[in-house]
Amino acid sequence: MSDASRPGTGPGRLHANIAALAELNDDPAAGGITREVYTPTYGRAVELVSEWMREAGLHVGLDEVGNLYGSWAGSDRGASYVMTGSHIDTTLNAGAYDGVLGVLGAIEAVHALRARGFTPRRTLQVVAWAGEEPRFGTGCVGSRCVVGDLSRADLDRLVDRDGVTMAAALSEAGFDPDEVRDAVINPSGVHALVELHIEQAIVLETHGEPIGVVEAIAAPHDFRLVFEGAATHAGATPMSLRRDALVGAAEAVVAVERAARASSSGTTVGTVGVVRALPGAINVVPGVAALDVDVRDSDAAAREEVVARIVEESRAIAEARGLTLRVEEIVIDTPVTCSPDVVAASVAACEELQYNYRRMISGAYHDAMILGRKVPVGMIFVPSRGGVSHHPDEYTAPEELDRGVDVLAGTLERLCR
Ligand code: HGY
Ligand code: MN
Ligand code: MN
């Protein structure tokens, strides 16, 4: 389709806006895009996206924790409403499409639906969820607030790598952390939510399919392993007298990989993305070593078996090395099965557009995983070149982005009828 009802035909609007948003970056020198939630750069991104929402005729507002809503009022005000969207914050030195496609693509879908004369019966809300990336150690903080998962005390508990709490970051950005509970919504008011996202893996590209229709979303069980030994002089302490916490932690890192590879489901993944060694001087044997561990699966039972094995092996490593081990829970999320009705709407949109599609699982988590505990959700994927994501080389071609928006528009048209 090349007429005005086709997303992206607003003179390459979608691609131009993705590029414009990518300019809002706190660390261009290091490569990729760094735009963490509640920073001034993120605030400018919210202003820019708000403008684009208004250009699409959406009524724009922010909730108490910075979730950005753009509403298209439906003709039936008593009907439950439809949500779509994703996030515009990034992880560190990341790509231009993760999350951004789901927000700007939803705005483009609204343009396309208006251009073809569609008027929704159900109100449609386009959302840019605040803090999908784990600046504060846990992801999806904005959507967690909306489902009532985070208390005021949690906002003091969640802290970033510089020791800034979520509460302090919220205040700094002009919000009042004491109002966190006002962001909670009534899930029974939501008819469905659908999120457009890049796949962040290589399945679609490998099979040459332009669209993924997600049937389940894997969820993380994240925890911290803190090994404690003895900080001693690196030169004067004989090897036989050491209790080196980092060497024990290093063995545990290998144990994480071994346990994930051996999982009964065959789909568990295990990662140690953060390592801290204290005191962190070259001439001191590390007395403390902390590992942040991320274990995920769409099969919760298999995931928990892997976590149990990791903890058991870590305890044995600590025992053998005369170290102590503390295990600190970070987050335990529940894998989500997507709503058959939302999946059917996306499948019907693909079939009407004559796009090939693949039913698949999302290995990455998304705000749809959080909302999916309480409302019917679905996701639409477009390919990631080489499966690369959370990296400067993250890329999806313009025509692939546009196909994703076509399917999103078709899905929303069905859900909002
Ligand atoms: O880590 C994730 O799965 C998401 O991309 N933040
Ligand atoms: Mn991400
Ligand atoms: Mn994302």
PDB file of C-alpha atoms and ligand atoms in Angstrom, residues 87 89-91 94 98-99 132-134 197 200 364-366 389-390 394, ligand 2:
ATOM      1  CA  HIS A  87       9.087   2.738  26.197  1.00  0.00           C
ATOM      2  CA  ASP A  89      14.082   5.076  27.807  1.00  0.00           C
ATOM      3  CA  THR A  90      17.135   3.019  26.865  1.00  0.00           C
ATOM      4  CA  THR A  91      19.614   0.797  28.625  1.00  0.00           C
ATOM      5  CA  ALA A  94      21.925   0.904  23.280  1.00  0.00           C
ATOM      6  CA  ASP A  98      14.110  -0.940  21.369  1.00  0.00           C
ATOM      7  CA  GLY A  99      10.877   0.449  22.832  1.00  0.00           C
ATOM      8  CA  GLU A 132      11.215  -0.125  31.173  1.00  0.00           C
ATOM      9  CA  GLU A 133      14.976  -0.507  31.314  1.00  0.00           C
ATOM     10  CA  PRO A 134      16.431  -1.455  34.715  1.00  0.00           C
ATOM     11  CA  HIS A 197       8.554  -4.218  19.456  1.00  0.00           C
ATOM     12  CA  GLN A 200      15.851  -8.465  19.769  1.00  0.00           C
ATOM     13  CA  ALA A 364      13.030 -10.329  26.351  1.00  0.00           C
ATOM     14  CA  TYR A 365      10.642  -8.926  28.923  1.00  0.00           C
ATOM     15  CA  HIS A 366       8.407  -5.966  28.152  1.00  0.00           C
ATOM     16  CA  SER A 389      19.893  -5.431  20.383  1.00  0.00           C
ATOM     17  CA  HIS A 390      20.911  -3.430  23.471  1.00  0.00           C
ATOM     18  CA  GLU A 394      20.676  -2.550  16.649  1.00  0.00           C
TER      19      GLU A 394
HETATM   20 MN    MN B   2      15.490  -3.289  26.269  1.00  0.00          MN
END
